[in-house]
XYZ file of C-alpha atoms in Angstrom:
298
model
C -70.386 184.312 -13.084
C -69.608 181.767 -9.859
C -71.097 184.601 -7.177
C -74.228 184.606 -9.044
C -74.817 180.963 -9.109
C -74.018 180.991 -5.308
C -76.511 183.541 -4.813
C -79.454 181.158 -6.065
C -77.560 178.451 -4.858
C -78.136 180.130 -1.200
C -81.529 181.325 -2.106
C -83.143 178.235 -2.345
C -81.232 177.186 0.811
C -78.846 174.506 -1.094
C -76.126 175.412 1.257
C -78.201 174.354 4.344
C -79.681 171.050 3.153
C -80.833 170.208 6.597
C -84.171 172.074 5.812
C -84.599 170.275 2.854
C -84.342 166.768 4.104
C -86.937 167.650 7.113
C -89.491 168.258 4.053
C -88.242 165.203 2.401
C -88.853 162.922 5.624
C -92.626 163.870 5.449
C -92.493 162.396 1.756
C -90.464 159.273 2.528
C -92.540 158.242 5.676
C -95.766 158.760 4.254
C -94.186 156.660 0.742
C -92.713 154.116 3.233
C -95.630 152.957 4.907
C -97.871 153.138 2.132
C -95.711 150.796 0.403
C -95.403 148.382 3.523
C -99.507 148.467 3.420
C -99.589 147.665 -0.393
C -96.932 145.441 -0.741
C -95.359 147.693 -3.316
C -92.561 146.015 -5.551
C -89.219 147.643 -4.813
C -88.446 148.952 -7.955
C -91.521 151.235 -8.322
C -90.733 152.139 -4.601
C -87.167 153.200 -5.479
C -88.374 155.169 -8.537
C -91.093 157.347 -6.425
C -88.556 157.923 -3.513
C -85.992 159.335 -5.947
C -88.626 161.278 -7.513
C -90.134 162.591 -3.811
C -86.608 163.361 -3.226
C -85.997 165.973 -5.996
C -89.610 167.238 -5.372
C -89.178 167.913 -1.991
C -85.967 170.067 -2.338
C -87.955 171.834 -5.393
C -90.839 172.111 -3.082
C -88.629 173.723 0.134
C -87.184 176.001 -2.708
C -90.346 177.326 -3.523
C -91.433 178.050 -0.128
C -87.837 179.598 1.276
C -87.526 181.735 -1.748
C -91.181 183.122 -1.427
C -90.355 183.538 2.296
C -87.316 185.432 1.287
C -89.546 187.662 -0.941
C -92.194 188.870 1.614
C -89.524 188.534 4.620
C -86.834 190.791 3.012
C -87.232 193.900 5.341
C -87.551 191.896 8.154
C -84.509 189.551 7.614
C -82.414 193.108 7.464
C -83.249 193.347 11.329
C -81.982 189.909 11.992
C -78.590 189.229 12.448
C -78.590 185.752 11.266
C -80.667 186.728 8.285
C -79.374 189.702 7.116
C -76.992 188.554 4.435
C -79.436 186.422 2.669
C -79.620 187.221 -1.274
C -82.783 189.190 -1.308
C -82.319 190.819 2.097
C -78.275 191.881 1.132
C -79.648 193.236 -2.454
C -77.704 190.139 -4.253
C -80.609 188.976 -6.134
C -83.422 191.792 -7.018
C -87.064 190.834 -6.007
C -87.971 190.772 -9.945
C -85.035 188.161 -10.296
C -86.421 186.099 -7.025
C -89.956 185.924 -8.535
C -88.386 184.384 -11.781
C -86.435 181.792 -9.798
C -89.262 181.123 -7.669
C -91.858 180.476 -10.944
C -88.938 178.173 -12.339
C -88.864 176.040 -8.976
C -92.502 175.992 -9.111
C -92.779 174.437 -12.587
C -89.989 172.135 -12.087
C -91.367 170.724 -8.761
C -94.667 170.133 -10.661
C -92.650 168.951 -13.703
C -90.977 166.301 -10.958
C -94.489 164.888 -9.769
C -96.110 165.100 -12.786
C -96.413 161.206 -13.436
C -98.194 160.697 -10.362
C -101.857 160.676 -10.430
C -104.322 163.087 -10.329
C -105.111 162.673 -6.466
C -101.107 163.302 -5.559
C -100.939 166.335 -8.133
C -103.871 168.247 -6.332
C -102.081 167.579 -2.914
C -99.089 168.987 -4.512
C -100.541 172.376 -5.789
C -102.456 172.916 -2.364
C -99.196 172.351 -0.635
C -97.465 174.760 -2.909
C -100.748 177.242 -2.393
C -102.161 177.933 -0.156
C -100.183 176.169 1.915
C -96.469 176.756 1.531
C -97.444 180.836 0.248
C -99.237 181.341 3.435
C -96.403 180.517 5.772
C -94.463 183.928 5.822
C -97.384 186.041 6.673
C -98.224 183.477 9.790
C -95.461 185.272 11.796
C -97.063 188.649 11.597
C -100.337 187.542 12.576
C -99.982 184.709 14.945
C -97.489 183.279 17.812
C -97.743 180.197 16.122
C -96.153 180.137 12.548
C -94.285 176.867 13.555
C -97.654 174.934 13.834
C -98.721 176.304 10.192
C -95.205 174.917 9.171
C -96.058 172.003 10.727
C -98.833 171.316 8.332
C -97.384 172.829 5.064
C -93.852 171.012 5.951
C -95.455 167.823 6.464
C -97.753 168.140 3.477
C -95.420 165.511 1.658
C -97.125 162.909 3.846
C -100.075 163.139 2.093
C -98.731 163.487 -1.706
C -96.815 160.618 -0.993
C -99.708 158.276 0.449
C -101.650 159.460 -2.477
C -99.112 158.547 -4.968
C -100.097 154.982 -4.255
C -103.344 155.049 -2.873
C -106.690 156.693 -4.491
C -107.301 157.979 -1.500
C -106.330 158.670 2.113
C -106.870 156.561 5.095
C -107.620 159.251 7.750
C -107.073 157.406 10.886
C -103.638 157.053 10.106
C -103.094 160.062 8.054
C -104.277 162.261 11.074
C -102.549 160.405 13.593
C -99.383 160.770 11.853
C -99.534 164.166 10.791
C -100.628 164.895 14.446
C -97.371 163.935 15.670
C -95.309 165.209 12.648
C -96.690 168.568 13.297
C -95.439 168.461 17.145
C -92.122 167.539 16.002
C -91.974 170.476 13.662
C -93.484 172.490 16.663
C -90.406 171.211 18.766
C -87.371 171.932 15.905
C -88.783 174.639 14.797
C -89.277 176.342 18.570
C -85.807 175.343 19.050
C -84.785 176.907 15.654
C -86.657 179.843 16.622
C -84.799 180.519 19.457
C -81.630 181.690 17.865
C -83.611 184.777 16.815
C -85.737 185.475 19.480
C -84.261 188.626 20.987
C -84.261 190.022 17.142
C -87.774 189.152 16.729
C -88.872 190.975 19.349
C -87.519 194.284 18.075
C -88.724 193.371 14.441
C -92.284 192.539 15.518
C -92.074 188.928 14.394
C -93.920 186.174 16.167
C -93.064 182.775 17.104
C -93.563 180.018 19.880
C -90.327 180.528 21.005
C -91.344 184.112 22.065
C -94.639 182.905 23.210
C -93.768 179.855 25.535
C -91.317 182.137 27.283
C -89.547 180.401 30.211
C -91.710 177.170 29.542
C -90.030 176.493 26.483
C -88.648 173.299 27.584
C -91.641 171.851 29.477
C -93.885 172.446 26.357
C -91.000 171.224 23.736
C -91.281 167.646 26.182
C -95.120 167.586 25.410
C -94.362 167.900 21.971
C -91.788 165.083 22.101
C -93.740 163.008 23.904
C -96.848 163.642 21.699
C -94.769 162.738 18.688
C -93.555 159.827 19.829
C -97.272 158.652 21.182
C -98.399 159.106 17.738
C -95.881 157.690 15.848
C -96.430 154.348 17.907
C -100.176 154.843 17.443
C -99.952 155.073 13.806
C -97.469 151.899 13.742
C -100.399 149.938 15.101
C -103.140 151.239 12.693
C -100.332 150.490 9.930
C -99.758 147.131 11.304
C -95.822 147.933 11.428
C -93.576 145.095 12.562
C -90.666 145.022 15.172
C -88.241 147.266 13.055
C -90.461 150.098 13.373
C -91.356 149.943 16.694
C -87.615 149.644 17.600
C -86.400 152.082 15.385
C -89.132 154.402 14.419
C -90.271 154.497 17.708
C -88.199 153.369 20.525
C -84.645 154.707 19.378
C -86.462 157.661 18.108
C -88.140 158.313 21.649
C -84.388 158.344 23.182
C -83.003 160.633 20.616
C -85.638 163.139 21.136
C -85.112 163.153 24.973
C -81.779 163.441 24.366
C -82.049 166.337 21.894
C -84.520 168.321 24.696
C -81.996 167.380 27.620
C -79.017 168.757 25.895
C -79.885 171.998 24.047
C -78.897 175.013 25.690
C -81.861 177.459 24.433
C -79.816 180.656 25.617
C -77.101 179.513 23.244
C -77.648 180.164 19.604
C -74.577 177.232 18.365
C -76.505 174.788 20.422
C -79.578 175.575 19.048
C -78.684 175.147 15.482
C -76.955 172.024 16.388
C -80.122 170.498 17.727
C -82.284 171.557 14.857
C -79.689 169.827 12.593
C -80.155 166.571 14.764
C -83.760 166.278 13.378
C -82.416 165.640 9.872
C -80.607 162.766 11.697
C -83.567 161.599 13.607
C -85.454 161.156 10.031
C -83.007 158.509 9.220
C -83.826 156.687 12.151
C -87.405 156.555 11.749
C -87.022 155.847 8.393
C -84.610 153.099 9.033
C -87.126 151.004 10.862
C -90.094 151.931 8.158
C -87.532 150.556 5.401
C -86.834 147.761 7.709
C -90.627 146.679 7.879
C -91.197 147.081 4.359
C -88.366 144.944 2.823
C -87.896 142.480 5.546
C -91.388 141.822 7.117
C -94.425 141.063 5.989
C -97.519 142.901 7.027
C -99.995 141.141 9.114
C -103.390 140.406 7.295
C -106.300 141.492 8.867
């Protein structure tokens, strides 16, 4: 019984919560910046944040479960993934499909009290965005770019939970920056499997960039920080945001790129995990602005 539960726990990647937090940060950042702009009561913010936290992990669970169903043959060819529940045979494809449907239902239920635009955005996020991701590594060397959109779609869901429509200048700059952040951390993540992926025929930016990975990661990191700065200007954020969410975040990103050894799997994994820590830093600046700073009028 315990082994059965552990297999499903691993299928939803709950044993590796870092990825869940990376999905959650898109929700948390979008929600907090919207709360700051709208002067949302703290009680309402806390309720929505908790809903986003639960929903983000369910959203991620649906994505990775569908990914493992589609990638079961590829996973058997990659050292790091060959023991995943479906690839190893611990869970059948049929059982995984039932588990996938259950997670989708729970994810929708978590966000059900939200308004119609937010729910529509959620459904778009589940499919086609998250649903198409497993196929991207078969047709393009840029699956990380698609993941940047699908994985950060919570930004749009959370924003629409407070406002009935999008601020396109703010959301587009935030999404562009967060996509570059995803390209940074997921390229580092993909470097763990580069040799196995090449043998299996899977594509990634880690393979595409070749010997230019670090210079290109530096560029993505710079765009990420620049877009966070520009987004703060658009949303008229205060000093806490620019100190933590831009300044300290820039130092953290620089440290990541400088310290990672792309030929060392342990170093790649450690640096990937550090991005969950970066999420806390950026969110801290946003929360302090929301709770301690009054947004200047136009």
